[in-house]
Short mmCIF file of C-alpha atoms in Angstrom, two decimals:
data_model
loop_
_atom_site.label_atom_id
_atom_site.label_comp_id
_atom_site.label_asym_id
_atom_site.label_seq_id
_atom_site.Cartn_x
_atom_site.Cartn_y
_atom_site.Cartn_z
CA UNK A 215 -31.02 17.96 22.28
CA UNK A 216 -28.34 15.34 23.52
CA UNK A 217 -25.44 17.27 22.03
CA UNK A 218 -26.80 20.62 23.48
CA UNK A 219 -26.86 18.93 26.87
CA UNK A 220 -23.23 17.66 26.36
CA UNK A 221 -21.90 21.10 25.22
CA UNK A 222 -23.25 22.62 28.54
CA UNK A 223 -21.92 19.61 30.42
CA UNK A 224 -18.39 20.23 28.83
CA UNK A 225 -18.41 23.95 29.54
CA UNK A 226 -19.18 23.40 33.49
CA UNK A 227 -19.29 19.67 34.03
CA UNK A 228 -19.56 19.98 37.90
CA UNK A 229 -22.33 22.61 38.28
CA UNK A 230 -24.15 21.09 35.25
CA UNK A 231 -25.65 18.26 37.62
CA UNK A 232 -27.77 20.76 39.60
CA UNK A 233 -31.11 20.76 38.00
CA UNK A 234 -30.73 17.96 35.71
CA UNK A 235 -32.33 14.50 36.33
CA UNK A 236 -34.59 13.01 39.04
CA UNK A 237 -31.40 12.40 41.06
CA UNK A 238 -29.97 15.97 40.66
CA UNK A 239 -27.69 17.12 43.38
CA UNK A 240 -24.74 19.39 43.66
CA UNK A 241 -22.19 16.56 43.59
CA UNK A 242 -18.73 17.32 45.16
CA UNK A 243 -16.50 16.47 42.25
CA UNK A 244 -14.26 19.46 41.57
CA UNK A 245 -11.62 18.66 44.10
CA UNK A 246 -11.00 15.28 42.63
CA UNK A 247 -9.90 16.45 39.19
CA UNK A 248 -6.20 16.00 38.18
CA UNK A 249 -5.59 19.55 37.85
CA UNK A 250 -6.41 22.75 39.84
CA UNK A 251 -8.05 25.87 38.25
CA UNK A 252 -4.66 27.17 37.01
CA UNK A 253 -4.19 23.96 34.94
CA UNK A 254 -1.24 22.52 37.27
CA UNK A 255 -1.14 19.03 38.43
CA UNK A 256 -1.82 18.84 42.07
CA UNK A 257 0.88 17.03 44.18
CA UNK A 258 -1.45 13.99 44.79
CA UNK A 259 -2.29 13.82 41.20
CA UNK A 260 1.32 14.00 40.09
CA UNK A 261 2.44 11.25 42.55
CA UNK A 262 -0.33 9.09 41.37
CA UNK A 263 0.68 9.55 37.74
CA UNK A 264 4.27 8.75 38.48
CA UNK A 265 3.08 5.73 40.46
CA UNK A 266 1.05 4.54 37.57
CA UNK A 267 3.76 5.00 35.18
CA UNK A 268 5.98 2.91 37.54
CA UNK A 269 3.29 0.24 37.33
CA UNK A 270 3.42 0.03 33.63
CA UNK A 271 7.19 -0.24 33.85
CA UNK A 272 6.98 -2.85 36.54
CA UNK A 273 4.47 -4.79 34.30
CA UNK A 274 6.99 -4.89 31.50
CA UNK A 275 9.70 -5.90 33.89
CA UNK A 276 7.65 -8.84 35.18
CA UNK A 277 6.77 -9.81 31.61
CA UNK A 278 10.53 -10.04 30.88
CA UNK A 279 10.99 -11.97 34.08
CA UNK A 280 8.29 -14.31 33.00
CA UNK A 281 9.62 -14.80 29.50
CA UNK A 282 12.80 -15.87 31.22
CA UNK A 283 10.91 -18.38 33.22
CA UNK A 284 9.13 -19.63 30.27
CA UNK A 285 12.47 -20.45 28.66
CA UNK A 286 13.22 -22.70 31.48
CA UNK A 287 9.93 -24.38 31.06
CA UNK A 288 10.65 -25.00 27.53
CA UNK A 289 14.06 -26.52 28.39
CA UNK A 290 12.21 -28.66 30.97
CA UNK A 291 9.82 -29.83 28.47
CA UNK A 292 12.52 -31.42 26.53
CA UNK A 293 13.72 -33.28 29.66
CA UNK A 294 11.73 -36.42 30.62
CA UNK A 295 11.79 -36.07 34.31
CA UNK A 296 9.06 -35.79 37.11
CA UNK A 297 10.05 -32.19 37.53
CA UNK A 298 8.32 -31.41 34.15
CA UNK A 299 4.78 -31.32 35.85
CA UNK A 300 6.32 -28.94 38.67
CA UNK A 301 7.81 -26.49 36.06
CA UNK A 302 4.37 -26.39 34.29
CA UNK A 303 2.61 -25.57 37.66
CA UNK A 304 5.09 -22.78 38.22
CA UNK A 305 3.67 -21.20 35.14
CA UNK A 306 0.21 -20.76 36.61
CA UNK A 307 1.10 -17.82 38.96
CA UNK A 308 2.83 -16.05 35.95
CA UNK A 309 -0.17 -16.57 34.00
CA UNK A 310 -2.50 -15.13 36.72
CA UNK A 311 -0.14 -12.31 37.43
CA UNK A 312 0.44 -11.44 33.86
CA UNK A 313 -3.46 -11.55 33.20
CA UNK A 314 -4.07 -9.12 36.16
CA UNK A 315 -1.37 -6.60 34.95
CA UNK A 316 -2.70 -6.76 31.44
CA UNK A 317 -6.18 -5.72 33.01
CA UNK A 318 -4.37 -2.99 34.92
CA UNK A 319 -2.68 -1.60 31.64
CA UNK A 320 -5.94 -1.66 29.84
CA UNK A 321 -7.59 0.37 32.69
CA UNK A 322 -4.90 2.94 32.49
CA UNK A 323 -5.37 3.15 28.79
CA UNK A 324 -8.98 3.64 29.33
CA UNK A 325 -8.07 6.63 31.66
CA UNK A 326 -5.88 8.11 28.87
CA UNK A 327 -8.92 7.80 26.67
CA UNK A 328 -10.83 10.07 28.92
CA UNK A 329 -7.98 12.39 29.11
CA UNK A 330 -8.08 11.85 32.83
CA UNK A 331 -4.57 10.21 33.70
CA UNK A 332 -2.73 13.41 32.86
CA UNK A 333 -3.86 16.95 32.70
CA UNK A 334 -2.47 17.52 29.13
CA UNK A 335 -4.19 16.00 26.21
CA UNK A 336 -1.00 15.31 24.33
CA UNK A 337 0.33 13.26 27.33
CA UNK A 338 -2.87 11.29 27.40
CA UNK A 339 -2.75 10.70 23.73
CA UNK A 340 0.98 9.69 23.83
CA UNK A 341 0.74 7.21 26.72
CA UNK A 342 -2.56 6.10 25.49
CA UNK A 343 -1.05 4.99 22.32
CA UNK A 344 1.78 3.18 24.11
CA UNK A 345 -0.63 1.33 26.31
CA UNK A 346 -2.61 0.46 23.09
CA UNK A 347 0.63 -1.20 21.90
CA UNK A 348 1.00 -3.17 25.12
CA UNK A 349 -2.69 -4.37 24.96
CA UNK A 350 -2.61 -4.83 21.07
CA UNK A 351 -5.46 -2.58 20.36
CA UNK A 352 -5.45 0.84 18.78
CA UNK A 353 -6.42 3.11 21.55
CA UNK A 354 -7.80 6.06 19.67
CA UNK A 355 -10.48 4.04 17.84
CA UNK A 356 -11.42 2.39 21.21
CA UNK A 357 -11.63 5.46 23.22
CA UNK A 358 -14.02 7.22 20.52
CA UNK A 359 -16.20 4.19 20.78
CA UNK A 360 -16.03 4.19 24.53
CA UNK A 361 -17.05 7.91 24.54
CA UNK A 362 -20.17 7.03 22.58
CA UNK A 363 -21.03 4.62 25.38
CA UNK A 364 -20.74 7.43 27.99
CA UNK A 365 -22.84 9.82 25.92
CA UNK A 366 -25.53 7.47 25.75
CA UNK A 367 -25.26 5.23 28.88
CA UNK A 368 -28.81 4.08 29.96
CA UNK A 369 -30.34 4.90 26.48
CA UNK A 370 -30.79 1.36 25.28
CA UNK A 371 -32.56 2.56 21.96
CA UNK A 372 -29.25 4.02 20.89
CA UNK A 373 -26.37 2.19 22.74
CA UNK A 374 -26.92 -1.69 23.01
CA UNK A 375 -24.02 -2.64 25.30
CA UNK A 376 -20.98 -4.65 24.51
CA UNK A 377 -23.07 -7.66 23.21
CA UNK A 378 -25.50 -5.67 21.14
CA UNK A 379 -28.74 -6.41 23.23
CA UNK A 380 -31.86 -6.88 21.22
CA UNK A 381 -35.14 -5.32 22.10
CA UNK A 382 -37.93 -7.83 23.14
CA UNK A 383 -39.77 -6.94 19.96
CA UNK A 384 -36.63 -7.72 17.73
CA UNK A 385 -35.97 -10.84 19.63
CA UNK A 386 -39.70 -12.24 19.17
CA UNK A 387 -39.31 -11.63 15.45
CA UNK A 388 -36.21 -14.13 15.25
CA UNK A 389 -36.79 -17.78 14.18
CA UNK A 390 -36.29 -20.40 16.77
CA UNK A 391 -32.98 -21.28 15.36
CA UNK A 392 -31.86 -17.53 15.54
CA UNK A 393 -33.13 -17.21 19.10
CA UNK A 394 -31.07 -20.13 20.21
CA UNK A 395 -27.93 -18.72 18.51
CA UNK A 396 -28.72 -15.39 20.28
CA UNK A 397 -28.83 -16.98 23.65
CA UNK A 398 -25.85 -19.18 23.29
CA UNK A 399 -23.57 -16.43 21.91
CA UNK A 400 -24.53 -14.24 24.91
CA UNK A 401 -23.73 -16.86 27.36
CA UNK A 402 -20.88 -16.06 30.07
CA UNK A 403 -18.98 -18.94 28.41
CA UNK A 404 -18.53 -16.73 25.44
CA UNK A 405 -16.34 -14.32 27.30
CA UNK A 406 -13.30 -16.41 26.48
CA UNK A 407 -13.70 -16.68 22.70
CA UNK A 408 -15.09 -13.15 22.87
CA UNK A 409 -12.15 -11.89 24.66
CA UNK A 410 -9.71 -13.62 22.21
CA UNK A 411 -11.41 -12.03 19.21
CA UNK A 412 -11.57 -8.46 20.92
CA UNK A 413 -7.91 -8.22 21.79
CA UNK A 414 -6.06 -10.63 19.65
CA UNK A 415 -7.96 -11.24 16.34
CA UNK A 416 -10.11 -8.06 15.66
CA UNK A 417 -7.29 -5.41 15.33
CA UNK A 418 -5.41 -7.87 13.05
CA UNK A 419 -8.49 -8.68 11.21
CA UNK A 420 -9.21 -5.01 10.73
CA UNK A 421 -5.88 -4.63 9.05
CA UNK A 422 -6.36 -7.55 6.64
CA UNK A 423 -9.73 -6.32 5.67
CA UNK A 424 -8.32 -2.80 4.95
CA UNK A 425 -5.69 -4.22 2.74
CA UNK A 426 -8.12 -6.61 1.00
CA UNK A 427 -10.82 -4.02 0.27
CA UNK A 428 -8.07 -1.42 -0.80
CA UNK A 429 -6.42 -3.85 -3.25
CA UNK A 430 -9.83 -4.98 -4.63
CA UNK A 431 -11.05 -1.39 -5.10
CA UNK A 432 -7.66 -0.54 -7.05
CA UNK A 433 -8.02 -3.54 -9.18
CA UNK A 434 -11.69 -2.67 -9.97
CA UNK A 435 -10.80 0.97 -10.65
CA UNK A 436 -7.92 -0.11 -13.06
CA UNK A 437 -10.02 -2.61 -14.86
CA UNK A 438 -12.77 0.09 -15.45
CA UNK A 439 -10.14 2.54 -16.85
CA UNK A 440 -8.71 -0.18 -19.13
CA UNK A 441 -12.17 -1.09 -20.26
CA UNK A 442 -12.99 2.60 -21.05
CA UNK A 443 -9.39 2.99 -22.67
CA UNK A 444 -8.65 5.80 -20.23
CA UNK A 445 -5.05 4.87 -20.08
CA UNK A 446 -3.94 8.34 -19.13
CA UNK A 447 -5.69 8.07 -15.70
CA UNK A 448 -3.95 4.74 -14.83
CA UNK A 449 -1.58 6.18 -12.37
CA UNK A 450 -4.35 8.47 -10.76
CA UNK A 451 -5.61 6.57 -7.81
CA UNK A 452 -9.09 7.76 -6.75
CA UNK A 453 -9.63 4.69 -4.26
CA UNK A 454 -9.75 5.63 -0.67
CA UNK A 455 -9.10 3.43 2.27
CA UNK A 456 -12.36 2.34 4.10
CA UNK A 457 -12.70 1.68 7.58
CA UNK A 458 -13.12 -2.22 8.47
CA UNK A 459 -15.47 -2.01 11.21
CA UNK A 460 -18.00 0.60 12.37
CA UNK A 461 -15.87 1.26 15.52
CA UNK A 462 -12.47 1.15 13.71
CA UNK A 463 -10.85 3.52 11.41
CA UNK A 464 -13.76 6.24 10.89
CA UNK A 465 -11.08 8.81 9.86
CA UNK A 466 -7.63 9.07 8.48
CA UNK A 467 -5.91 9.32 11.96
CA UNK A 468 -7.65 6.23 13.14
CA UNK A 469 -6.72 4.30 10.17
CA UNK A 470 -3.06 5.44 10.64
CA UNK A 471 -3.07 4.43 14.29
CA UNK A 472 -4.61 0.95 13.42
CA UNK A 473 -1.96 0.40 10.73
CA UNK A 474 1.08 1.50 13.10
CA UNK A 475 -0.62 -0.45 15.89
CA UNK A 476 -0.62 -3.67 13.80
CA UNK A 477 2.83 -3.12 12.46
CA UNK A 478 4.53 -2.56 15.96
CA UNK A 479 2.42 -5.43 17.61
CA UNK A 480 3.33 -7.88 14.70
CA UNK A 481 6.87 -7.05 14.83
CA UNK A 482 6.88 -7.66 18.55
CA UNK A 483 5.33 -10.97 18.02
CA UNK A 484 7.95 -12.04 15.54
CA UNK A 485 10.78 -11.12 17.97
CA UNK A 486 9.05 -12.94 20.96
CA UNK A 487 8.42 -16.01 18.57
CA UNK A 488 12.13 -16.11 17.69
CA UNK A 489 13.09 -15.81 21.41
CA UNK A 490 10.46 -18.30 22.85
CA UNK A 491 9.31 -20.32 19.98
CA UNK A 492 6.28 -19.75 17.73
CA UNK A 493 3.82 -22.26 19.49
CA UNK A 494 4.91 -21.56 22.87
CA UNK A 495 4.78 -17.74 22.61
CA UNK A 496 1.45 -17.51 20.76
CA UNK A 497 -0.32 -19.96 22.88
CA UNK A 498 0.71 -18.33 26.23
CA UNK A 499 0.22 -14.75 24.76
CA UNK A 500 -3.21 -15.56 23.59
CA UNK A 501 -4.10 -17.15 26.77
CA UNK A 502 -3.17 -14.00 28.81
CA UNK A 503 -4.97 -11.50 26.48
CA UNK A 504 -8.01 -13.69 26.40
CA UNK A 505 -8.18 -14.08 30.23
CA UNK A 506 -7.60 -10.36 30.64
CA UNK A 507 -10.21 -9.34 27.83
CA UNK A 508 -12.70 -11.81 29.53
CA UNK A 509 -12.20 -10.03 32.85
CA UNK A 510 -12.76 -6.65 31.42
CA UNK A 511 -15.78 -7.55 29.31
CA UNK A 512 -17.27 -9.42 32.28
CA UNK A 513 -16.64 -6.27 34.37
CA UNK A 514 -18.06 -3.90 31.79
CA UNK A 515 -21.22 -6.16 31.26
CA UNK A 516 -22.23 -6.45 34.92
CA UNK A 517 -21.77 -2.81 35.38
CA UNK A 518 -24.48 -2.11 32.93
CA UNK A 519 -26.60 -5.23 32.61
CA UNK A 520 -28.47 -6.18 35.90
CA UNK A 521 -31.73 -6.49 37.49
CA UNK A 522 -33.74 -3.01 37.42
CA UNK A 523 -30.99 -1.35 35.45
CA UNK A 524 -31.86 2.20 34.07
CA UNK A 525 -32.81 1.27 30.49
CA UNK A 526 -34.85 4.02 28.92
CA UNK A 527 -35.52 4.98 25.40
CA UNK A 528 -34.40 8.29 23.95
CA UNK A 529 -37.62 10.26 24.81
CA UNK A 530 -37.38 9.55 28.42
CA UNK A 531 -33.70 9.23 28.78
CA UNK A 532 -31.73 11.44 31.09
CA UNK A 533 -27.92 11.87 31.37
CA UNK A 534 -27.57 11.96 35.11
CA UNK A 535 -30.03 9.20 35.73
CA UNK A 536 -28.23 6.99 33.33
CA UNK A 537 -25.09 7.64 35.18
CA UNK A 538 -26.35 6.74 38.61
CA UNK A 539 -29.13 4.32 37.91
CA UNK A 540 -27.64 2.85 34.75
CA UNK A 541 -24.09 1.93 36.27
CA UNK A 542 -23.48 -0.64 39.01
CA UNK A 543 -20.82 -0.17 41.52
CA UNK A 544 -18.87 -3.36 42.50
CA UNK A 545 -18.25 -4.49 46.10
CA UNK A 546 -15.05 -6.32 45.34
CA UNK A 547 -11.73 -7.14 47.16
CA UNK A 548 -9.37 -4.12 47.22
CA UNK A 549 -6.60 -6.04 45.52
CA UNK A 550 -8.77 -6.72 42.69
CA UNK A 551 -10.04 -3.09 42.56
CA UNK A 552 -6.45 -2.09 42.19
CA UNK A 553 -5.87 -4.26 39.07
CA UNK A 554 -9.05 -2.62 37.63
CA UNK A 555 -7.92 0.83 38.39
CA UNK A 556 -10.95 1.62 40.91
CA UNK A 557 -13.44 1.35 37.84
CA UNK A 558 -15.60 -0.46 40.49
CA UNK A 559 -16.86 3.10 41.60
CA UNK A 560 -18.65 3.19 38.24
CA UNK A 561 -21.51 5.84 38.97
CA UNK A 562 -18.86 8.56 39.87
CA UNK A 563 -16.98 7.56 36.87
CA UNK A 564 -19.93 8.26 34.57
CA UNK A 565 -20.92 11.41 36.52
CA UNK A 566 -17.66 12.76 35.52
CA UNK A 567 -15.17 10.80 33.28
CA UNK A 568 -12.45 13.45 33.86
CA UNK A 569 -11.86 12.18 37.53
CA UNK A 570 -8.62 9.91 37.32
CA UNK A 571 -8.74 6.41 38.71
CA UNK A 572 -6.76 7.47 41.72
CA UNK A 573 -9.35 9.79 42.98
CA UNK A 574 -12.51 7.74 42.22
CA UNK A 575 -12.59 6.07 45.49
CA UNK A 576 -12.33 9.26 47.63
CA UNK A 577 -14.95 11.04 45.37
CA UNK A 578 -17.19 8.04 45.73
CA UNK A 579 -16.98 8.12 49.52
CA UNK A 580 -17.51 11.81 49.69
CA UNK A 581 -20.74 11.54 47.73
CA UNK A 582 -21.94 8.22 49.07
CA UNK A 583 -25.03 9.79 50.61
CA UNK A 584 -26.17 10.89 47.13
CA UNK A 585 -25.75 7.42 45.68
CA UNK A 586 -28.34 5.52 47.72
CA UNK A 587 -30.44 4.73 44.79
CA UNK A 588 -27.18 3.36 42.79
CA UNK A 589 -26.67 -0.35 42.40
CA UNK A 590 -24.01 -2.16 44.25
CA UNK A 591 -23.02 -5.72 43.34
CA UNK A 592 -20.89 -8.39 44.91
CA UNK A 593 -18.78 -11.12 43.12
CA UNK A 594 -21.70 -13.45 43.98
CA UNK A 595 -24.07 -11.36 41.99
CA UNK A 596 -22.09 -11.45 38.70
CA UNK A 597 -23.64 -14.74 37.25
CA UNK A 598 -27.11 -13.38 37.66
CA UNK A 599 -26.31 -10.47 35.46
CA UNK A 600 -25.75 -12.41 32.45
CA UNK A 601 -29.49 -13.32 32.38
CA UNK A 602 -30.33 -9.68 31.39
CA UNK A 603 -29.85 -9.85 27.66
CA UNK A 604 -33.19 -8.49 26.35
CA UNK A 605 -34.34 -4.98 26.34
CA UNK A 606 -38.18 -4.55 27.00
CA UNK A 607 -38.65 -1.32 25.08
CA UNK A 608 -42.33 -1.23 26.15
CA UNK A 609 -41.58 -1.29 29.91
CA UNK A 610 -38.01 0.24 29.59
CA UNK A 611 -36.16 -2.36 31.55
CA UNK A 612 -33.76 -5.23 30.94
CA UNK A 613 -35.26 -8.64 31.27
CA UNK A 614 -34.02 -12.24 31.14
CA UNK A 615 -35.09 -14.57 28.35
CA UNK A 616 -38.05 -16.55 29.36
#
């Protein structure tokens, strides 16, 4: 049933909304697409695409300028002088700016995954791959896993969120020690080690697991052939590469991108380490990606885990209700919104993922009268959201741990 609904949605996504869900309306979304009916990019869309491309280039230029500043700091560290502390303080603005720009490039990669930044799928695929290199993560695998979230948003029986939320029934079946670990591992403080693992370690760990498992399987296959005296088949390798994680490398193309992403990223690391020094570069690089990932995970979390969020099971789940009631919209400063590529207008994004970031705000304003039941959060509300880490499957709602 879900897949038949999505086939209808993909054929005519904008008229699909009429007659579906308790909040069904004829949403005014068509004019906010990146292309007109003849497939050409509209002038406003083209300008925004060029602008976003310029932002990515600007981010790389600022990164280069930042590296030059770091070299000065490294030299300053070798000088025993009062200016040492001042030089270190000058690093803070660079760290903050790099973190925000990293969040921006990740958000643009996100748009490419939805094929919304450009009208042509190949352009989204190409620039998505490049942005994946900048962020150190294979974009194709990430976008496929993210698409699963969009297909099932609000259906907590299928999609458990970024932190694998347990149902109340499953949580009560845990031992006391397991419950404590569950609560601690989902504390907001875990955003930082979680962010480090997500962008820095996980893609590299995936590569290590692939190499280890493939080598082990080949050795086992060879040993069995020798044991069975099947010498003629020694050069025939039947072992296949296996995906390292459930959301990485589900097919050959994903595995290839994972390998290429790792090779290019690691070569970049080696180059930067030779330029800036091993300890200095890896520590600063890890800090920027950790903070950036923490911001992105935090935003993703609060946009789906909050009081009275739509959290139904498969039987009672509805696509449109999940988009509107299962996605919060963020009332945050405009400058921060820019670094997040306007993902704050999240209900509209879930109603149609093909709307590019540069049109989300206008589309949100045009349909604000139809979003009266949608959730709106301020920065001060974020901390409260981290309490809702249990899904009450009987009452179909997210609840805090008592």
